[in-house]
Short mmCIF file of C-alpha atoms and ligand atoms in Angstrom, two decimals:
data_model
loop_
_atom_site.label_atom_id
_atom_site.label_comp_id
_atom_site.label_asym_id
_atom_site.label_seq_id
_atom_site.Cartn_x
_atom_site.Cartn_y
_atom_site.Cartn_z
CA MET N 1 0.00 0.00 0.00
CA LYS N 2 1.00 3.67 -0.21
CA ALA N 3 1.52 5.82 2.88
CA LEU N 4 2.95 9.17 4.01
CA VAL N 5 6.16 8.27 5.82
CA TYR N 6 8.20 10.46 8.19
CA HIS N 7 11.96 10.41 7.58
CA GLY N 8 13.24 12.80 10.26
CA PRO N 9 12.71 16.57 10.64
CA GLY N 10 11.73 18.22 7.36
CA ASN N 11 11.55 14.92 5.44
CA LYS N 12 8.50 12.98 4.37
CA ALA N 13 7.63 10.78 1.39
CA TRP N 14 4.58 9.14 -0.20
CA GLU N 15 5.91 5.63 -0.59
CA GLU N 16 5.22 1.90 -0.61
CA LYS N 17 4.80 0.22 2.81
CA PRO N 18 3.56 -3.24 3.78
CA ARG N 19 -0.19 -3.41 4.32
CA PRO N 20 -0.95 -3.70 8.07
CA VAL N 21 -2.36 -6.94 9.47
CA VAL N 22 -4.13 -7.90 12.69
CA LEU N 23 -1.38 -8.42 15.30
CA GLN N 24 -3.48 -8.65 18.50
CA PRO N 25 -6.96 -10.20 18.86
CA THR N 26 -8.27 -6.72 19.84
CA ASP N 27 -7.02 -5.08 16.59
CA ALA N 28 -8.91 -4.04 13.50
CA VAL N 29 -7.46 -3.16 10.10
CA VAL N 30 -9.30 -0.24 8.49
CA ARG N 31 -9.20 0.81 4.83
CA ILE N 32 -8.98 4.60 5.01
CA THR N 33 -11.57 6.43 2.92
CA LYS N 34 -10.90 9.98 4.18
CA THR N 35 -8.16 11.44 6.32
CA THR N 36 -6.71 14.86 7.08
CA ILE N 37 -3.62 16.70 8.34
CA CYS N 38 -3.33 18.16 11.86
CA GLY N 39 -1.21 21.02 13.21
CA THR N 40 0.42 18.33 15.33
CA ASP N 41 1.70 16.60 12.14
CA LEU N 42 3.46 19.86 11.30
CA HIS N 43 4.96 19.92 14.84
CA ILE N 44 6.26 16.37 14.19
CA LEU N 45 7.81 17.41 10.86
CA LYS N 46 9.55 20.31 12.60
CA GLY N 47 11.13 17.76 14.95
CA ASP N 48 9.12 18.92 18.00
CA VAL N 49 7.91 15.38 18.83
CA PRO N 50 11.12 13.34 19.10
CA LYS N 51 9.33 10.06 19.94
CA VAL N 52 8.27 9.87 16.28
CA THR N 53 11.01 7.87 14.57
CA ASP N 54 12.22 7.50 10.99
CA GLY N 55 9.87 5.28 8.97
CA ARG N 56 6.69 6.11 10.92
CA ILE N 57 3.46 6.59 8.93
CA LEU N 58 1.90 9.88 10.10
CA GLY N 59 -1.76 10.81 10.78
CA HIS N 60 -4.20 10.27 13.64
CA GLU N 61 -7.55 11.28 12.09
CA GLY N 62 -9.86 9.68 9.56
CA VAL N 63 -12.83 7.55 8.60
CA GLY N 64 -12.85 4.24 6.76
CA VAL N 65 -14.22 0.76 6.25
CA ILE N 66 -13.23 -2.22 8.37
CA GLU N 67 -11.19 -4.71 6.36
CA GLU N 68 -10.52 -7.29 9.05
CA VAL N 69 -10.96 -7.67 12.83
CA GLY N 70 -9.15 -9.75 15.45
CA ALA N 71 -10.90 -12.63 17.22
CA ALA N 72 -11.64 -10.60 20.38
CA VAL N 73 -13.35 -7.67 18.59
CA THR N 74 -17.11 -7.91 19.16
CA GLY N 75 -18.46 -4.46 18.26
CA PHE N 76 -17.24 -4.28 14.65
CA LYS N 77 -17.00 -6.55 11.62
CA ALA N 78 -15.56 -6.37 8.11
CA GLY N 79 -17.48 -3.87 5.97
CA ASP N 80 -18.51 -1.57 8.87
CA ARG N 81 -17.94 2.16 8.24
CA VAL N 82 -16.12 3.77 11.17
CA ILE N 83 -14.70 6.96 12.66
CA ILE N 84 -11.16 6.48 13.96
CA SER N 85 -10.42 8.19 17.28
CA CYS N 86 -7.02 9.88 17.57
CA ILE N 87 -6.76 8.21 21.00
CA SER N 88 -6.52 4.42 21.28
CA SER N 89 -7.91 3.18 24.59
CA CYS N 90 -7.97 -0.32 26.06
CA GLY N 91 -11.08 0.44 28.13
CA LYS N 92 -9.70 -1.70 30.96
CA CYS N 93 -6.92 0.18 32.76
CA ASN N 94 -7.62 2.58 35.64
CA TYR N 95 -7.16 5.67 33.46
CA CYS N 96 -9.65 4.34 30.90
CA LYS N 97 -12.13 3.44 33.64
CA ASN N 98 -11.89 7.03 34.90
CA GLY N 99 -12.56 8.39 31.40
CA MET N 100 -8.97 9.54 30.90
CA TYR N 101 -8.40 7.63 27.67
CA SER N 102 -5.54 9.94 26.73
CA HIS N 103 -3.46 8.36 29.49
CA CYS N 104 -4.47 4.75 28.76
CA GLU N 105 -1.64 2.57 30.06
CA ASN N 106 -1.74 0.50 26.88
CA GLY N 107 -2.60 3.16 24.32
CA GLY N 108 -3.34 6.89 24.46
CA TRP N 109 -2.10 9.05 21.59
CA ILE N 110 -0.11 6.41 19.73
CA LEU N 111 -1.47 6.64 16.13
CA GLY N 112 0.95 8.43 13.83
CA HIS N 113 3.17 8.87 16.89
CA LEU N 114 4.37 5.57 18.40
CA ILE N 115 2.66 3.28 15.86
CA ASP N 116 1.78 3.78 12.17
CA GLY N 117 -1.05 6.22 11.51
CA THR N 118 -3.92 7.07 9.21
CA GLN N 119 -2.27 8.93 6.30
CA ALA N 120 -2.19 5.66 4.38
CA GLU N 121 -4.44 3.35 2.42
CA TYR N 122 -4.81 1.05 5.44
CA VAL N 123 -4.21 1.39 9.19
CA ARG N 124 -4.11 -1.03 12.12
CA ILE N 125 -6.25 0.17 15.04
CA PRO N 126 -5.48 -1.36 18.45
CA PHE N 127 -8.35 -1.88 20.94
CA ALA N 128 -10.82 -1.48 18.10
CA ASP N 129 -13.91 -1.93 20.29
CA ASN N 130 -13.04 1.16 22.33
CA SER N 131 -11.24 3.27 19.71
CA LEU N 132 -13.61 3.19 16.73
CA TYR N 133 -17.16 4.53 16.37
CA HIS N 134 -19.86 3.33 13.96
CA ILE N 135 -20.84 5.82 11.25
CA PRO N 136 -24.63 6.12 11.10
CA PRO N 137 -26.01 5.38 7.62
CA GLY N 138 -26.48 8.45 5.41
CA SER N 139 -23.87 10.56 7.28
CA ASP N 140 -21.71 13.23 5.69
CA GLU N 141 -18.52 11.25 6.24
CA GLU N 142 -16.07 14.07 5.63
CA ALA N 143 -17.72 16.10 8.40
CA LEU N 144 -17.17 13.14 10.70
CA VAL N 145 -13.41 13.30 10.14
CA MET N 146 -13.59 16.36 12.43
CA LEU N 147 -14.67 14.01 15.23
CA SER N 148 -11.36 12.12 15.26
CA ASP N 149 -9.53 14.94 17.02
CA ILE N 150 -10.41 18.62 16.66
CA LEU N 151 -14.01 18.69 17.92
CA PRO N 152 -13.38 16.60 21.05
CA THR N 153 -10.18 18.59 21.65
CA GLY N 154 -11.89 21.99 21.50
CA PHE N 155 -14.85 20.72 23.52
CA GLU N 156 -13.02 18.75 26.23
CA CYS N 157 -9.83 20.75 26.74
CA GLY N 158 -11.39 24.17 26.08
CA VAL N 159 -15.14 24.27 26.76
CA LEU N 160 -15.56 21.57 29.45
CA ASN N 161 -12.32 22.29 31.30
CA GLY N 162 -13.01 26.04 31.04
CA GLN N 163 -16.50 25.41 32.54
CA VAL N 164 -18.26 27.66 30.01
CA LYS N 165 -21.73 28.59 31.35
CA PRO N 166 -24.78 30.45 30.02
CA GLY N 167 -24.12 34.20 30.08
CA ASP N 168 -20.33 33.86 30.35
CA THR N 169 -17.84 36.01 28.51
CA VAL N 170 -15.30 33.77 26.79
CA ALA N 171 -12.05 34.69 25.04
CA ILE N 172 -10.43 32.14 22.70
CA VAL N 173 -6.83 32.91 21.79
CA GLY N 174 -6.05 31.22 18.45
CA ALA N 175 -8.55 30.82 15.60
CA GLY N 176 -7.01 27.78 13.92
CA PRO N 177 -9.06 24.59 13.47
CA ILE N 178 -8.82 23.89 17.21
CA GLY N 179 -9.83 27.42 18.28
CA LEU N 180 -12.71 27.31 15.78
CA ALA N 181 -13.83 23.88 17.04
CA THR N 182 -13.81 25.42 20.53
CA LEU N 183 -15.86 28.37 19.25
CA LEU N 184 -18.46 26.02 17.71
CA THR N 185 -18.82 23.76 20.77
CA ALA N 186 -18.78 26.62 23.32
CA GLN N 187 -22.12 27.69 21.83
CA PHE N 188 -23.80 24.56 23.28
CA TYR N 189 -23.73 26.51 26.58
CA SER N 190 -24.97 29.91 25.31
CA PRO N 191 -22.19 32.16 26.56
CA ALA N 192 -23.14 35.85 26.19
CA GLU N 193 -19.93 36.87 24.41
CA ILE N 194 -17.22 34.95 22.57
CA ILE N 195 -14.18 37.04 21.71
CA MET N 196 -11.77 35.46 19.20
CA ILE N 197 -8.15 36.68 19.17
CA ASP N 198 -5.69 35.82 16.37
CA LEU N 199 -3.09 37.43 14.10
CA ASP N 200 -4.81 36.35 10.87
CA ASP N 201 -7.66 38.50 9.53
CA ASN N 202 -9.06 35.70 7.38
CA ARG N 203 -9.43 33.36 10.37
CA LEU N 204 -11.06 36.19 12.34
CA GLU N 205 -13.54 36.73 9.48
CA VAL N 206 -14.33 33.00 9.56
CA SER N 207 -14.77 33.26 13.35
CA LYS N 208 -17.46 35.91 12.89
CA LYS N 209 -19.37 33.58 10.57
CA PHE N 210 -19.02 30.78 13.15
CA GLY N 211 -20.57 32.79 15.97
CA ALA N 212 -17.86 35.00 17.51
CA THR N 213 -19.43 38.18 18.89
CA GLN N 214 -16.13 40.12 18.81
CA VAL N 215 -12.80 39.57 17.06
CA ILE N 216 -9.43 41.11 17.87
CA ASN N 217 -6.34 41.01 15.67
CA SER N 218 -3.64 41.14 18.35
CA ALA N 219 -0.99 41.95 15.72
CA ASN N 220 -2.36 45.45 15.32
CA GLU N 221 -4.59 45.97 18.37
CA ASN N 222 -3.86 45.82 22.11
CA ALA N 223 -5.88 42.71 22.98
CA ILE N 224 -5.73 43.31 26.75
CA ALA N 225 -7.02 46.89 26.49
CA LYS N 226 -9.71 45.87 24.02
CA VAL N 227 -10.98 42.97 26.16
CA LYS N 228 -11.02 45.21 29.26
CA GLU N 229 -13.02 47.77 27.28
CA LEU N 230 -15.51 45.09 26.16
CA THR N 231 -15.95 43.72 29.72
CA ALA N 232 -16.29 46.96 31.75
CA GLY N 233 -12.72 46.52 33.00
CA LYS N 234 -13.33 43.04 34.47
CA GLY N 235 -11.83 40.59 32.00
CA VAL N 236 -13.37 37.33 30.83
CA ASP N 237 -14.95 34.44 32.74
CA VAL N 238 -13.12 31.91 30.58
CA ALA N 239 -9.84 32.40 28.67
CA ILE N 240 -8.97 29.51 26.35
CA GLU N 241 -5.46 29.09 24.93
CA ALA N 242 -5.57 27.44 21.48
CA VAL N 243 -2.16 28.31 20.01
CA GLY N 244 0.64 26.61 21.94
CA VAL N 245 3.12 29.47 22.40
CA ALA N 246 4.17 31.34 25.57
CA ALA N 247 2.73 34.71 24.46
CA SER N 248 -0.81 33.38 24.11
CA PHE N 249 -0.80 31.66 27.51
CA VAL N 250 0.52 34.85 29.13
CA LEU N 251 -2.24 36.78 27.33
CA CYS N 252 -4.86 34.45 28.86
CA GLN N 253 -3.47 35.28 32.32
CA MET N 254 -3.97 39.00 31.57
CA LEU N 255 -7.53 38.50 30.29
CA VAL N 256 -9.08 36.33 33.01
CA ALA N 257 -11.49 37.96 35.49
CA PRO N 258 -11.50 37.15 39.24
CA GLY N 259 -13.13 33.75 39.73
CA GLY N 260 -12.48 32.82 36.10
CA HIS N 261 -10.90 29.87 34.35
CA ILE N 262 -7.89 29.53 32.07
CA ALA N 263 -8.13 26.39 29.93
CA ASN N 264 -4.98 25.50 28.03
CA ILE N 265 -5.31 23.48 24.81
CA GLY N 266 -2.08 24.29 22.95
CA VAL N 267 0.90 21.92 22.80
CA HIS N 268 3.78 23.86 24.37
CA GLY N 269 7.39 23.20 23.46
CA LYS N 270 8.85 25.87 25.77
CA SER N 271 8.29 26.91 29.39
CA VAL N 272 5.85 29.73 30.05
CA GLU N 273 5.87 32.44 32.73
CA LEU N 274 3.12 32.07 35.33
CA HIS N 275 2.22 35.43 36.92
CA LEU N 276 1.35 34.22 40.40
CA GLU N 277 2.35 37.63 41.77
CA THR N 278 -0.98 38.91 40.39
CA LEU N 279 -3.03 35.72 40.04
CA TRP N 280 -2.53 34.31 43.58
CA SER N 281 -5.47 36.33 44.91
CA GLN N 282 -7.77 36.07 41.88
CA ASN N 283 -9.60 32.77 42.67
CA ILE N 284 -8.91 31.44 39.20
CA THR N 285 -8.35 27.89 37.98
CA ILE N 286 -5.88 26.80 35.34
CA THR N 287 -6.44 23.50 33.54
CA THR N 288 -4.45 21.43 31.07
CA ARG N 289 -5.59 18.35 29.17
CA LEU N 290 -4.65 15.97 26.42
CA VAL N 291 -7.86 15.20 24.53
CA ASP N 292 -9.52 12.05 25.88
CA THR N 293 -12.16 11.69 23.11
CA VAL N 294 -14.68 10.56 25.74
CA THR N 295 -17.19 13.04 24.27
CA THR N 296 -17.05 11.60 20.73
CA PRO N 297 -20.42 9.77 21.04
CA LEU N 298 -22.08 12.94 22.38
CA LEU N 299 -20.56 15.09 19.62
CA LEU N 300 -21.61 12.57 16.97
CA LYS N 301 -25.22 12.98 18.13
CA THR N 302 -25.00 16.76 17.85
CA VAL N 303 -23.62 16.43 14.31
CA GLN N 304 -26.39 13.98 13.34
CA SER N 305 -29.04 16.38 14.66
CA LYS N 306 -27.32 19.31 12.87
CA LYS N 307 -26.73 21.24 16.11
CA LEU N 308 -23.10 21.19 15.01
CA SER N 309 -21.90 21.51 11.39
CA PRO N 310 -18.23 20.57 11.32
CA SER N 311 -18.06 20.52 7.51
CA LYS N 312 -17.70 24.33 7.81
CA LEU N 313 -14.13 23.68 8.93
CA ILE N 314 -13.18 22.00 5.62
CA THR N 315 -11.62 24.34 3.04
CA HIS N 316 -9.67 22.04 0.67
CA HIS N 317 -9.98 18.58 -0.92
CA PHE N 318 -7.25 16.38 -2.41
CA LYS N 319 -6.78 12.80 -3.49
CA LEU N 320 -4.88 10.86 -0.83
CA SER N 321 -2.13 10.27 -3.40
CA ASP N 322 -1.76 14.07 -3.65
CA ILE N 323 -0.89 14.34 0.05
CA ILE N 324 2.47 16.07 -0.50
CA ARG N 325 0.63 18.94 -2.23
CA ALA N 326 -1.97 18.93 0.57
CA TYR N 327 0.82 19.30 3.16
CA ASP N 328 2.18 22.25 1.19
CA VAL N 329 -1.22 23.98 1.27
CA PHE N 330 -1.83 23.15 4.95
CA SER N 331 1.64 24.37 5.97
CA ASN N 332 0.90 27.72 4.29
CA ALA N 333 -2.54 28.05 5.87
CA GLY N 334 -2.44 31.86 6.01
CA ARG N 335 -1.57 32.29 2.33
CA GLU N 336 -3.93 29.51 1.24
CA LYS N 337 -6.81 30.45 3.59
CA ALA N 338 -6.75 26.82 4.71
CA LEU N 339 -8.45 25.29 7.73
CA LYS N 340 -8.92 21.52 7.40
CA VAL N 341 -8.00 19.65 4.22
CA ILE N 342 -9.73 16.37 3.30
CA LEU N 343 -7.72 13.61 1.60
CA ASN N 344 -9.95 11.19 -0.31
CA ASN N 345 -9.09 7.55 -0.95
CA GLU N 346 -12.28 6.50 -2.75
N1 LIG O 401 -4.37 19.39 24.08
C1 LIG O 401 -4.60 18.58 23.05
O1 LIG O 401 -5.01 17.42 23.24
C2 LIG O 401 -4.42 19.05 21.64
C3 LIG O 401 -4.98 18.30 20.59
C4 LIG O 401 -4.83 18.78 19.27
C5 LIG O 401 -4.11 19.95 19.03
N2 LIG O 401 -3.56 20.63 20.09
C6 LIG O 401 -2.80 21.89 19.89
O2 LIG O 401 -3.71 22.97 19.77
C7 LIG O 401 -3.03 24.07 19.16
C8 LIG O 401 -3.88 24.70 18.06
O3 LIG O 401 -4.02 23.78 16.98
P1 LIG O 401 -4.45 24.26 15.52
O4 LIG O 401 -4.43 23.04 14.65
O5 LIG O 401 -5.67 25.09 15.56
O6 LIG O 401 -3.17 25.15 15.18
P2 LIG O 401 -2.93 26.32 14.09
O7 LIG O 401 -1.47 26.52 14.06
O8 LIG O 401 -3.66 26.01 12.84
O9 LIG O 401 -3.65 27.59 14.74
C9 LIG O 401 -3.06 28.42 15.67
C10 LIG O 401 -3.61 29.84 15.44
O10 LIG O 401 -2.98 30.69 16.41
C11 LIG O 401 -2.68 31.94 15.80
N3 LIG O 401 -1.60 32.56 16.60
C12 LIG O 401 -0.28 32.29 16.56
N4 LIG O 401 0.38 33.04 17.48
C13 LIG O 401 -0.57 33.78 18.10
C14 LIG O 401 -0.53 34.76 19.14
N5 LIG O 401 0.62 35.11 19.72
N6 LIG O 401 -1.69 35.32 19.53
C15 LIG O 401 -2.87 34.98 18.94
N7 LIG O 401 -2.97 34.05 17.95
C16 LIG O 401 -1.84 33.47 17.54
C17 LIG O 401 -2.30 31.57 14.38
O11 LIG O 401 -2.49 32.69 13.50
C18 LIG O 401 -3.28 30.43 14.07
O12 LIG O 401 -4.48 30.88 13.46
C19 LIG O 401 -1.69 23.51 18.68
O13 LIG O 401 -0.68 23.81 19.63
C20 LIG O 401 -1.96 22.01 18.65
O14 LIG O 401 -0.77 21.24 18.70
C21 LIG O 401 -3.71 20.20 21.37
ZN1 LIG O 402 -4.37 16.25 15.90
ZN1 LIG O 403 -6.59 1.90 29.03
#
């Protein structure tokens, strides 16, 4: 089969690899029909995720059709159409039993990281019963690709950890796919205001269409002053970090009101200053989280009932065999006005 293979920082190739087979009785092999590229794949290609080794097939998102299942898989059979979760979870360890699939002792985020991933014609999925979801008949399958990672990430790490409530004022720093997924899912709770902050005018325009009540381009406006002006000097109830750089986490600390919440989503490669000299008395909480994907079934229902329309996040389509070109577009998201790209293998 063909697959997108990592060959060290800056190097990748679309090349021939052996087709995966069932190795454990709990495995399934899935023929990929649609996959996508994540900001995290770009982090890997920059060399930021050193556990990814030469020869690894990248990708941790996608939908497909089951080709083969191991003897212990009971919930799926060959021919079933499935959503692949970016988190593989055994369902049996203490972390899984507590709903913290991301820290599964036998899995977690392994796809396209520690084992071969989804940017390929076929992928092996460990613990298939707990890591795949059935696609309801008649679904818009490319919209469901957004359920592999970005929607549960925005919802769990941003909205749920930030405890967004009706009437809240929320600031989301970063209007990439993750920040926009946070913007969409925050609206389940009817916050009064959602302020999106980014450096890219196009993404801020998109944010307005997706329900942001205010947008701030922090490249040419003082975001702290503007947020204070919009909140009668108080700051926001919830500040969500969806970038993964020090400046945006520091900005969240400046924006949060007394009693508020800072919810970090971004993957940070460098240490960040924590301003306890001002925050110690402010009754705030700070949360961090690796997406658990425990909310995938709930989010799937909201997509089916059209309360959530994730296809809005898709800007580009390519054939899977054109993945090198798709990476080029996705890596120049500003220039290309790209959000999520869909790679088709049908
Ligand atoms: N916690 C998790 O489980 C989890 C899961 C998936 C992704 N992530 C992380 O979430 C983050 C966002 O992902 P994405 O795919 O949307 O990334 P992205 O790079 O597409 O988007 C980031 C956005 O932040 C903006 N930005 C950059 N610097 C900024 C600044 N100083 N102030 C304001 N905006 C700024 C950029 O213009 C861009 O629109 C990444 O760090 C990613 O690795 C975390
Ligand atoms: Zn991802
Ligand atoms: Zn587990």
